Amino acid sequence: MLRKWNKAAFLLVAASLLASPATWIEPSIAHASISKSEVEIIPLPADLVQVLKDLKEDFVPALGNLHTDAFTKEGSEYRVKLSDKKSKITSGVSFDLTVDENGNILALELKDPDRDKTKHFDKKAVYQKAVSFIREQVGVDIAVSNAGYLATQRGTATDQLLVVPFYQTQNDVPLSKKMGEVMLDANGQVVMFNQKKQKLPAGTEAADPKKAVAADQAMKEWEEALTMELVYDQEIGKLVYVPENEPKIDSLTGRIAPDLYVELKEERKIKGAATKDVWKDQKSMEKMLGEDLHLTLNRLRYDFVNENDKKADVSIHEWKAVANESVKITLDRKTRTPLRIEVEGQAEKELETALTAEEGKRAAQQFVERYLHAKEQAFVLKTTSLAKQLPAWVDQEQGRLHPKYRYDFYPEVNGIPVKSAAYTIEVDAKKGKVVFAQVNDAVALPPSQVSKQGLIGEQSAKEAFLKQVKLRSYYWYAKAANQTAELPQLVYEATEDSLSHAVDAHNGGLVDSWLAWEE
């Protein structure tokens, strides 16, 4: 069990240490600083030392091999950095911890370039470890997701981590604005954690849960709205039915809560002509940035961010601007193939007339064919865009709503798509170009002989799936592009564990399925 700090003792010790850094002495955890000219001992308050020891014993075993690099105060927060570095140029394990003046852990991150990302998760055990950590650090007056998510995006610090988010509550109902999350590796070690309290609506602004329709009435509406989709799940090598949508039921009316986004699916033939040449060096990438992403290169400063990190399996390249747009490209270091492209910031010039979803689709497909996909192949393309009719709280005055279109490309064989998208592209309607591209290079096609013969139908799959579905009330904050509703809507939604199942398309049995985590 992690102890809360003795606030008075901590402030007294911390103040004296911070006032005279040249004379710091620490009997328990210290190390020689990375300095050419002198050796400096960096001390830590006794209570913080105990917190680190408790973390090591219960949740972060890697702390046993680390030493203190820095201890600082920023405002009301205290930050400690630890690592196993022996010199300035080595890149090993590091640990960052942020606490408030009461000793509450606000954030932590463990970075290990050798973290095993291939180990199989004991889903139940690691989830329970995550819940234990949340309860000890945050308390019991919150709602914790009742199933874990899996982060799978290569080239990010969260790849192959189990994620458990948690939420504040009002009237014993969770708010959909996330308070924080904890992330663990397959060994059950806490790798990341953060928490930040969200502003709660005033009591009179939030709908009274006592006025909600009965859960069984909401379930009937939810069941009617649910649709199932046949996909190939490469993780288990089977054809399965998964929920195609996640309905929300207005708790006060018992009817479907209109979604602010519309999804359309279609089969699409991609005639890929991509080669690795565009990603081979800085000059080649900059040609693409200028021609297709319309960036002014002489205003950008190039940086090969992790060039000296010899253990990294990805290469991160950034072009930063003082003002306007910057871009980051993440490549697989061995194959020089792209994993992620991100354009952020204000464009120098925007279109007078925003792109339509159809025009954005052409731009997205062209980008995939030119730079990401190397052959002709059939895909199911899912387009996600804002609905035409938006609620009154959405400010649609010129320049205030910044819509983006999302396009997910799912490879298919014989009309059956894979479960996960191979490419996700976002097109900014006002900028008129691609601003985000993500590649899932682990997507595998189903066997070429796969077919729909001998499978159960969608209705049978739906009936099997509904047997384990449970609904729960939430205060839902609707989002429209860059805007979020100020007041929440009370809705019924399926619990996370209800959605973490699929239906075997051959025998109708339930199979375990990961919920996909998105940043």
PDB file of N, CA and C in Angstrom, residues 302-388:
ATOM      1  N   TYR A 302      14.788  21.431 -39.348  1.00  0.00           N
ATOM      2  CA  TYR A 302      14.785  19.966 -39.344  1.00  0.00           C
ATOM      3  C   TYR A 302      15.556  19.417 -38.157  1.00  0.00           C
ATOM      4  N   ASP A 303      15.029  18.303 -37.599  1.00  0.00           N
ATOM      5  CA  ASP A 303      15.699  17.640 -36.484  1.00  0.00           C
ATOM      6  C   ASP A 303      15.440  16.137 -36.569  1.00  0.00           C
ATOM      7  N   PHE A 304      16.534  15.368 -36.594  1.00  0.00           N
ATOM      8  CA  PHE A 304      16.436  13.911 -36.485  1.00  0.00           C
ATOM      9  C   PHE A 304      16.437  13.620 -34.991  1.00  0.00           C
ATOM     10  N   VAL A 305      15.247  13.527 -34.414  1.00  0.00           N
ATOM     11  CA  VAL A 305      15.063  13.591 -32.961  1.00  0.00           C
ATOM     12  C   VAL A 305      15.848  12.528 -32.209  1.00  0.00           C
ATOM     13  N   ASN A 306      15.764  11.284 -32.653  1.00  0.00           N
ATOM     14  CA  ASN A 306      16.398  10.200 -31.903  1.00  0.00           C
ATOM     15  C   ASN A 306      17.552   9.555 -32.672  1.00  0.00           C
ATOM     16  N   GLU A 307      18.290  10.370 -33.395  1.00  0.00           N
ATOM     17  CA  GLU A 307      19.383   9.857 -34.230  1.00  0.00           C
ATOM     18  C   GLU A 307      20.407   9.068 -33.412  1.00  0.00           C
ATOM     19  N   ASN A 308      20.691   9.528 -32.196  1.00  0.00           N
ATOM     20  CA  ASN A 308      21.735   8.895 -31.388  1.00  0.00           C
ATOM     21  C   ASN A 308      21.224   7.754 -30.514  1.00  0.00           C
ATOM     22  N   ASP A 309      19.932   7.496 -30.582  1.00  0.00           N
ATOM     23  CA  ASP A 309      19.354   6.403 -29.790  1.00  0.00           C
ATOM     24  C   ASP A 309      19.483   5.113 -30.595  1.00  0.00           C
ATOM     25  N   LYS A 310      20.553   4.398 -30.374  1.00  0.00           N
ATOM     26  CA  LYS A 310      20.852   3.220 -31.176  1.00  0.00           C
ATOM     27  C   LYS A 310      19.919   2.050 -30.905  1.00  0.00           C
ATOM     28  N   LYS A 311      19.211   2.072 -29.782  1.00  0.00           N
ATOM     29  CA  LYS A 311      18.312   0.972 -29.453  1.00  0.00           C
ATOM     30  C   LYS A 311      16.916   1.157 -30.034  1.00  0.00           C
ATOM     31  N   ALA A 312      16.615   2.334 -30.510  1.00  0.00           N
ATOM     32  CA  ALA A 312      15.261   2.630 -30.996  1.00  0.00           C
ATOM     33  C   ALA A 312      14.947   1.819 -32.250  1.00  0.00           C
ATOM     34  N   ASP A 313      13.721   1.324 -32.335  1.00  0.00           N
ATOM     35  CA  ASP A 313      13.298   0.598 -33.541  1.00  0.00           C
ATOM     36  C   ASP A 313      12.582   1.503 -34.523  1.00  0.00           C
ATOM     37  N   VAL A 314      12.467   2.786 -34.178  1.00  0.00           N
ATOM     38  CA  VAL A 314      11.867   3.758 -35.087  1.00  0.00           C
ATOM     39  C   VAL A 314      12.785   4.972 -35.201  1.00  0.00           C
ATOM     40  N   SER A 315      12.629   5.703 -36.294  1.00  0.00           N
ATOM     41  CA  SER A 315      13.336   6.974 -36.488  1.00  0.00           C
ATOM     42  C   SER A 315      12.298   8.091 -36.505  1.00  0.00           C
ATOM     43  N   ILE A 316      12.550   9.134 -35.726  1.00  0.00           N
ATOM     44  CA  ILE A 316      11.598  10.243 -35.623  1.00  0.00           C
ATOM     45  C   ILE A 316      12.223  11.491 -36.228  1.00  0.00           C
ATOM     46  N   HIS A 317      11.560  12.036 -37.236  1.00  0.00           N
ATOM     47  CA  HIS A 317      12.043  13.225 -37.941  1.00  0.00           C
ATOM     48  C   HIS A 317      11.031  14.348 -37.749  1.00  0.00           C
ATOM     49  N   GLU A 318      11.518  15.519 -37.384  1.00  0.00           N
ATOM     50  CA  GLU A 318      10.627  16.653 -37.162  1.00  0.00           C
ATOM     51  C   GLU A 318      11.082  17.864 -37.967  1.00  0.00           C
ATOM     52  N   TRP A 319      10.089  18.614 -38.458  1.00  0.00           N
ATOM     53  CA  TRP A 319      10.327  19.902 -39.099  1.00  0.00           C
ATOM     54  C   TRP A 319       9.500  20.911 -38.303  1.00  0.00           C
ATOM     55  N   LYS A 320      10.166  21.744 -37.526  1.00  0.00           N
ATOM     56  CA  LYS A 320       9.476  22.646 -36.611  1.00  0.00           C
ATOM     57  C   LYS A 320       9.450  24.068 -37.146  1.00  0.00           C
ATOM     58  N   ALA A 321       8.335  24.729 -36.901  1.00  0.00           N
ATOM     59  CA  ALA A 321       8.178  26.116 -37.310  1.00  0.00           C
ATOM     60  C   ALA A 321       8.018  26.992 -36.078  1.00  0.00           C
ATOM     61  N   VAL A 322       8.507  28.234 -36.162  1.00  0.00           N
ATOM     62  CA  VAL A 322       8.297  29.191 -35.086  1.00  0.00           C
ATOM     63  C   VAL A 322       6.811  29.523 -34.982  1.00  0.00           C
ATOM     64  N   ALA A 323       6.200  29.691 -36.128  1.00  0.00           N
ATOM     65  CA  ALA A 323       4.750  29.885 -36.217  1.00  0.00           C
ATOM     66  C   ALA A 323       4.239  28.968 -37.325  1.00  0.00           C
ATOM     67  N   ASN A 324       2.938  28.846 -37.434  1.00  0.00           N
ATOM     68  CA  ASN A 324       2.322  28.014 -38.464  1.00  0.00           C
ATOM     69  C   ASN A 324       2.623  26.527 -38.251  1.00  0.00           C
ATOM     70  N   GLU A 325       2.624  25.760 -39.336  1.00  0.00           N
ATOM     71  CA  GLU A 325       2.593  24.307 -39.223  1.00  0.00           C
ATOM     72  C   GLU A 325       3.973  23.668 -39.020  1.00  0.00           C
ATOM     73  N   SER A 326       3.965  22.616 -38.205  1.00  0.00           N
ATOM     74  CA  SER A 326       5.120  21.749 -38.029  1.00  0.00           C
ATOM     75  C   SER A 326       4.688  20.333 -38.396  1.00  0.00           C
ATOM     76  N   VAL A 327       5.674  19.453 -38.639  1.00  0.00           N
ATOM     77  CA  VAL A 327       5.347  18.088 -39.033  1.00  0.00           C
ATOM     78  C   VAL A 327       6.313  17.109 -38.378  1.00  0.00           C
ATOM     79  N   LYS A 328       5.779  15.944 -38.038  1.00  0.00           N
ATOM     80  CA  LYS A 328       6.608  14.869 -37.492  1.00  0.00           C
ATOM     81  C   LYS A 328       6.344  13.598 -38.271  1.00  0.00           C
ATOM     82  N   ILE A 329       7.415  12.919 -38.668  1.00  0.00           N
ATOM     83  CA  ILE A 329       7.314  11.663 -39.402  1.00  0.00           C
ATOM     84  C   ILE A 329       8.040  10.586 -38.611  1.00  0.00           C
ATOM     85  N   THR A 330       7.345   9.485 -38.358  1.00  0.00           N
ATOM     86  CA  THR A 330       7.930   8.343 -37.656  1.00  0.00           C
ATOM     87  C   THR A 330       8.067   7.195 -38.642  1.00  0.00           C
ATOM     88  N   LEU A 331       9.295   6.664 -38.765  1.00  0.00           N
ATOM     89  CA  LEU A 331       9.595   5.584 -39.701  1.00  0.00           C
ATOM     90  C   LEU A 331      10.085   4.359 -38.951  1.00  0.00           C
ATOM     91  N   ASP A 332       9.812   3.178 -39.512  1.00  0.00           N
ATOM     92  CA  ASP A 332      10.467   1.964 -39.036  1.00  0.00           C
ATOM     93  C   ASP A 332      11.948   2.082 -39.370  1.00  0.00           C
ATOM     94  N   ARG A 333      12.805   1.951 -38.375  1.00  0.00           N
ATOM     95  CA  ARG A 333      14.231   2.213 -38.589  1.00  0.00           C
ATOM     96  C   ARG A 333      14.875   1.202 -39.535  1.00  0.00           C
ATOM     97  N   LYS A 334      14.446  -0.040 -39.497  1.00  0.00           N
ATOM     98  CA  LYS A 334      15.058  -1.065 -40.338  1.00  0.00           C
ATOM     99  C   LYS A 334      14.566  -1.008 -41.777  1.00  0.00           C
ATOM    100  N   THR A 335      13.249  -0.867 -41.961  1.00  0.00           N
ATOM    101  CA  THR A 335      12.676  -0.943 -43.303  1.00  0.00           C
ATOM    102  C   THR A 335      12.512   0.411 -43.986  1.00  0.00           C
ATOM    103  N   ARG A 336      12.648   1.512 -43.208  1.00  0.00           N
ATOM    104  CA  ARG A 336      12.435   2.870 -43.731  1.00  0.00           C
ATOM    105  C   ARG A 336      11.018   3.049 -44.274  1.00  0.00           C
ATOM    106  N   THR A 337      10.055   2.367 -43.690  1.00  0.00           N
ATOM    107  CA  THR A 337       8.661   2.536 -44.089  1.00  0.00           C
ATOM    108  C   THR A 337       7.959   3.415 -43.061  1.00  0.00           C
ATOM    109  N   PRO A 338       6.980   4.205 -43.491  1.00  0.00           N
ATOM    110  CA  PRO A 338       6.314   5.145 -42.575  1.00  0.00           C
ATOM    111  C   PRO A 338       5.352   4.444 -41.623  1.00  0.00           C
ATOM    112  N   LEU A 339       5.291   4.957 -40.398  1.00  0.00           N
ATOM    113  CA  LEU A 339       4.341   4.485 -39.408  1.00  0.00           C
ATOM    114  C   LEU A 339       3.335   5.569 -39.034  1.00  0.00           C
ATOM    115  N   ARG A 340       3.783   6.825 -39.077  1.00  0.00           N
ATOM    116  CA  ARG A 340       2.916   7.915 -38.609  1.00  0.00           C
ATOM    117  C   ARG A 340       3.409   9.239 -39.181  1.00  0.00           C
ATOM    118  N   ILE A 341       2.485  10.050 -39.659  1.00  0.00           N
ATOM    119  CA  ILE A 341       2.786  11.389 -40.163  1.00  0.00           C
ATOM    120  C   ILE A 341       1.794  12.341 -39.512  1.00  0.00           C
ATOM    121  N   GLU A 342       2.299  13.397 -38.873  1.00  0.00           N
ATOM    122  CA  GLU A 342       1.445  14.328 -38.140  1.00  0.00           C
ATOM    123  C   GLU A 342       1.790  15.762 -38.519  1.00  0.00           C
ATOM    124  N   VAL A 343       0.782  16.509 -38.942  1.00  0.00           N
ATOM    125  CA  VAL A 343       0.939  17.934 -39.253  1.00  0.00           C
ATOM    126  C   VAL A 343       0.123  18.712 -38.234  1.00  0.00           C
ATOM    127  N   GLU A 344       0.764  19.620 -37.525  1.00  0.00           N
ATOM    128  CA  GLU A 344       0.076  20.384 -36.486  1.00  0.00           C
ATOM    129  C   GLU A 344       0.370  21.866 -36.632  1.00  0.00           C
ATOM    130  N   GLY A 345      -0.552  22.680 -36.151  1.00  0.00           N
ATOM    131  CA  GLY A 345      -0.361  24.128 -36.198  1.00  0.00           C
ATOM    132  C   GLY A 345      -1.280  24.801 -37.196  1.00  0.00           C
ATOM    133  N   GLN A 346      -1.259  26.119 -37.165  1.00  0.00           N
ATOM    134  CA  GLN A 346      -2.104  26.927 -38.039  1.00  0.00           C
ATOM    135  C   GLN A 346      -1.497  27.035 -39.428  1.00  0.00           C
ATOM    136  N   ALA A 347      -2.292  26.762 -40.445  1.00  0.00           N
ATOM    137  CA  ALA A 347      -1.814  26.885 -41.824  1.00  0.00           C
ATOM    138  C   ALA A 347      -1.600  28.350 -42.181  1.00  0.00           C
ATOM    139  N   GLU A 348      -0.621  28.594 -43.045  1.00  0.00           N
ATOM    140  CA  GLU A 348      -0.384  29.965 -43.505  1.00  0.00           C
ATOM    141  C   GLU A 348      -1.603  30.514 -44.242  1.00  0.00           C
ATOM    142  N   LYS A 349      -2.291  29.624 -44.949  1.00  0.00           N
ATOM    143  CA  LYS A 349      -3.462  30.043 -45.717  1.00  0.00           C
ATOM    144  C   LYS A 349      -4.457  28.902 -45.761  1.00  0.00           C
ATOM    145  N   GLU A 350      -5.732  29.214 -45.566  1.00  0.00           N
ATOM    146  CA  GLU A 350      -6.771  28.202 -45.621  1.00  0.00           C
ATOM    147  C   GLU A 350      -7.663  28.424 -46.831  1.00  0.00           C
ATOM    148  N   LEU A 351      -8.414  27.396 -47.207  1.00  0.00           N
ATOM    149  CA  LEU A 351      -9.305  27.474 -48.352  1.00  0.00           C
ATOM    150  C   LEU A 351     -10.495  28.383 -48.047  1.00  0.00           C
ATOM    151  N   GLU A 352     -10.928  29.097 -49.044  1.00  0.00           N
ATOM    152  CA  GLU A 352     -12.135  29.908 -48.866  1.00  0.00           C
ATOM    153  C   GLU A 352     -13.365  29.026 -48.725  1.00  0.00           C
ATOM    154  N   THR A 353     -13.380  27.921 -49.476  1.00  0.00           N
ATOM    155  CA  THR A 353     -14.475  26.954 -49.394  1.00  0.00           C
ATOM    156  C   THR A 353     -13.903  25.622 -48.934  1.00  0.00           C
ATOM    157  N   ALA A 354     -14.378  25.131 -47.803  1.00  0.00           N
ATOM    158  CA  ALA A 354     -13.843  23.890 -47.235  1.00  0.00           C
ATOM    159  C   ALA A 354     -14.100  22.711 -48.164  1.00  0.00           C
ATOM    160  N   LEU A 355     -13.202  21.726 -48.094  1.00  0.00           N
ATOM    161  CA  LEU A 355     -13.386  20.506 -48.878  1.00  0.00           C
ATOM    162  C   LEU A 355     -14.635  19.762 -48.439  1.00  0.00           C
ATOM    163  N   THR A 356     -15.263  19.107 -49.367  1.00  0.00           N
ATOM    164  CA  THR A 356     -16.354  18.192 -49.030  1.00  0.00           C
ATOM    165  C   THR A 356     -15.746  16.853 -48.625  1.00  0.00           C
ATOM    166  N   ALA A 357     -16.568  15.988 -48.038  1.00  0.00           N
ATOM    167  CA  ALA A 357     -16.088  14.658 -47.653  1.00  0.00           C
ATOM    168  C   ALA A 357     -15.620  13.875 -48.868  1.00  0.00           C
ATOM    169  N   GLU A 358     -16.277  14.074 -50.011  1.00  0.00           N
ATOM    170  CA  GLU A 358     -15.893  13.372 -51.240  1.00  0.00           C
ATOM    171  C   GLU A 358     -14.537  13.869 -51.737  1.00  0.00           C
ATOM    172  N   GLU A 359     -14.316  15.161 -51.674  1.00  0.00           N
ATOM    173  CA  GLU A 359     -13.023  15.711 -52.080  1.00  0.00           C
ATOM    174  C   GLU A 359     -11.917  15.266 -51.128  1.00  0.00           C
ATOM    175  N   GLY A 360     -12.242  15.210 -49.827  1.00  0.00           N
ATOM    176  CA  GLY A 360     -11.268  14.717 -48.863  1.00  0.00           C
ATOM    177  C   GLY A 360     -10.926  13.265 -49.109  1.00  0.00           C
ATOM    178  N   LYS A 361     -11.915  12.482 -49.518  1.00  0.00           N
ATOM    179  CA  LYS A 361     -11.692  11.075 -49.809  1.00  0.00           C
ATOM    180  C   LYS A 361     -10.704  10.903 -50.962  1.00  0.00           C
ATOM    181  N   ARG A 362     -10.836  11.717 -51.984  1.00  0.00           N
ATOM    182  CA  ARG A 362      -9.902  11.631 -53.112  1.00  0.00           C
ATOM    183  C   ARG A 362      -8.481  11.969 -52.662  1.00  0.00           C
ATOM    184  N   ALA A 363      -8.362  12.975 -51.802  1.00  0.00           N
ATOM    185  CA  ALA A 363      -7.038  13.353 -51.299  1.00  0.00           C
ATOM    186  C   ALA A 363      -6.436  12.235 -50.451  1.00  0.00           C
ATOM    187  N   ALA A 364      -7.275  11.600 -49.617  1.00  0.00           N
ATOM    188  CA  ALA A 364      -6.797  10.511 -48.760  1.00  0.00           C
ATOM    189  C   ALA A 364      -6.362   9.309 -49.585  1.00  0.00           C
ATOM    190  N   GLN A 365      -7.181   8.941 -50.566  1.00  0.00           N
ATOM    191  CA  GLN A 365      -6.837   7.787 -51.397  1.00  0.00           C
ATOM    192  C   GLN A 365      -5.571   8.062 -52.200  1.00  0.00           C
ATOM    193  N   GLN A 366      -5.449   9.257 -52.725  1.00  0.00           N
ATOM    194  CA  GLN A 366      -4.254   9.619 -53.490  1.00  0.00           C
ATOM    195  C   GLN A 366      -3.002   9.521 -52.622  1.00  0.00           C
ATOM    196  N   PHE A 367      -3.105   9.940 -51.366  1.00  0.00           N
ATOM    197  CA  PHE A 367      -1.948   9.873 -50.464  1.00  0.00           C
ATOM    198  C   PHE A 367      -1.565   8.421 -50.197  1.00  0.00           C
ATOM    199  N   VAL A 368      -2.555   7.572 -49.961  1.00  0.00           N
ATOM    200  CA  VAL A 368      -2.276   6.151 -49.725  1.00  0.00           C
ATOM    201  C   VAL A 368      -1.617   5.532 -50.950  1.00  0.00           C
ATOM    202  N   GLU A 369      -2.143   5.817 -52.125  1.00  0.00           N
ATOM    203  CA  GLU A 369      -1.608   5.215 -53.343  1.00  0.00           C
ATOM    204  C   GLU A 369      -0.204   5.714 -53.666  1.00  0.00           C
ATOM    205  N   ARG A 370       0.073   6.969 -53.403  1.00  0.00           N
ATOM    206  CA  ARG A 370       1.387   7.536 -53.735  1.00  0.00           C
ATOM    207  C   ARG A 370       2.480   7.158 -52.749  1.00  0.00           C
ATOM    208  N   TYR A 371       2.115   7.122 -51.450  1.00  0.00           N
ATOM    209  CA  TYR A 371       3.161   7.067 -50.435  1.00  0.00           C
ATOM    210  C   TYR A 371       3.100   5.880 -49.474  1.00  0.00           C
ATOM    211  N   LEU A 372       1.965   5.178 -49.416  1.00  0.00           N
ATOM    212  CA  LEU A 372       1.839   4.156 -48.382  1.00  0.00           C
ATOM    213  C   LEU A 372       1.644   2.743 -48.907  1.00  0.00           C
ATOM    214  N   HIS A 373       0.894   2.569 -49.996  1.00  0.00           N
ATOM    215  CA  HIS A 373       0.551   1.225 -50.468  1.00  0.00           C
ATOM    216  C   HIS A 373       1.214   0.947 -51.810  1.00  0.00           C
ATOM    217  N   ALA A 374       1.756  -0.273 -51.944  1.00  0.00           N
ATOM    218  CA  ALA A 374       2.632  -0.547 -53.097  1.00  0.00           C
ATOM    219  C   ALA A 374       1.998  -1.390 -54.191  1.00  0.00           C
ATOM    220  N   LYS A 375       0.735  -1.807 -54.041  1.00  0.00           N
ATOM    221  CA  LYS A 375       0.149  -2.679 -55.060  1.00  0.00           C
ATOM    222  C   LYS A 375      -1.355  -2.427 -55.179  1.00  0.00           C
ATOM    223  N   GLU A 376      -1.953  -3.088 -56.160  1.00  0.00           N
ATOM    224  CA  GLU A 376      -3.403  -2.980 -56.326  1.00  0.00           C
ATOM    225  C   GLU A 376      -4.082  -3.940 -55.360  1.00  0.00           C
ATOM    226  N   GLN A 377      -5.100  -3.435 -54.657  1.00  0.00           N
ATOM    227  CA  GLN A 377      -5.750  -4.266 -53.644  1.00  0.00           C
ATOM    228  C   GLN A 377      -7.126  -3.717 -53.311  1.00  0.00           C
ATOM    229  N   ALA A 378      -8.021  -4.626 -52.910  1.00  0.00           N
ATOM    230  CA  ALA A 378      -9.373  -4.233 -52.523  1.00  0.00           C
ATOM    231  C   ALA A 378      -9.399  -3.838 -51.056  1.00  0.00           C
ATOM    232  N   PHE A 379     -10.131  -2.773 -50.767  1.00  0.00           N
ATOM    233  CA  PHE A 379     -10.285  -2.278 -49.404  1.00  0.00           C
ATOM    234  C   PHE A 379     -11.752  -1.972 -49.132  1.00  0.00           C
ATOM    235  N   VAL A 380     -12.115  -2.015 -47.865  1.00  0.00           N
ATOM    236  CA  VAL A 380     -13.350  -1.380 -47.406  1.00  0.00           C
ATOM    237  C   VAL A 380     -12.933  -0.033 -46.823  1.00  0.00           C
ATOM    238  N   LEU A 381     -13.485   1.030 -47.359  1.00  0.00           N
ATOM    239  CA  LEU A 381     -13.133   2.382 -46.923  1.00  0.00           C
ATOM    240  C   LEU A 381     -14.265   2.944 -46.076  1.00  0.00           C
ATOM    241  N   LYS A 382     -13.937   3.313 -44.846  1.00  0.00           N
ATOM    242  CA  LYS A 382     -14.930   3.922 -43.954  1.00  0.00           C
ATOM    243  C   LYS A 382     -14.652   5.410 -43.835  1.00  0.00           C
ATOM    244  N   THR A 383     -15.642   6.208 -44.198  1.00  0.00           N
ATOM    245  CA  THR A 383     -15.542   7.665 -44.101  1.00  0.00           C
ATOM    246  C   THR A 383     -16.320   8.147 -42.880  1.00  0.00           C
ATOM    247  N   THR A 384     -15.666   8.950 -42.041  1.00  0.00           N
ATOM    248  CA  THR A 384     -16.311   9.514 -40.863  1.00  0.00           C
ATOM    249  C   THR A 384     -16.310  11.032 -40.987  1.00  0.00           C
ATOM    250  N   SER A 385     -17.492  11.627 -40.948  1.00  0.00           N
ATOM    251  CA  SER A 385     -17.602  13.080 -41.099  1.00  0.00           C
ATOM    252  C   SER A 385     -18.721  13.595 -40.213  1.00  0.00           C
ATOM    253  N   LEU A 386     -18.724  14.904 -39.981  1.00  0.00           N
ATOM    254  CA  LEU A 386     -19.775  15.514 -39.167  1.00  0.00           C
ATOM    255  C   LEU A 386     -21.134  15.411 -39.853  1.00  0.00           C
ATOM    256  N   ALA A 387     -22.156  15.212 -39.044  1.00  0.00           N
ATOM    257  CA  ALA A 387     -23.516  15.195 -39.574  1.00  0.00           C
ATOM    258  C   ALA A 387     -23.888  16.577 -40.109  1.00  0.00           C
ATOM    259  N   LYS A 388     -24.820  16.614 -41.020  1.00  0.00           N
ATOM    260  CA  LYS A 388     -25.244  17.898 -41.588  1.00  0.00           C
ATOM    261  C   LYS A 388     -26.016  18.733 -40.573  1.00  0.00           C
TER     262      LYS A 388
END
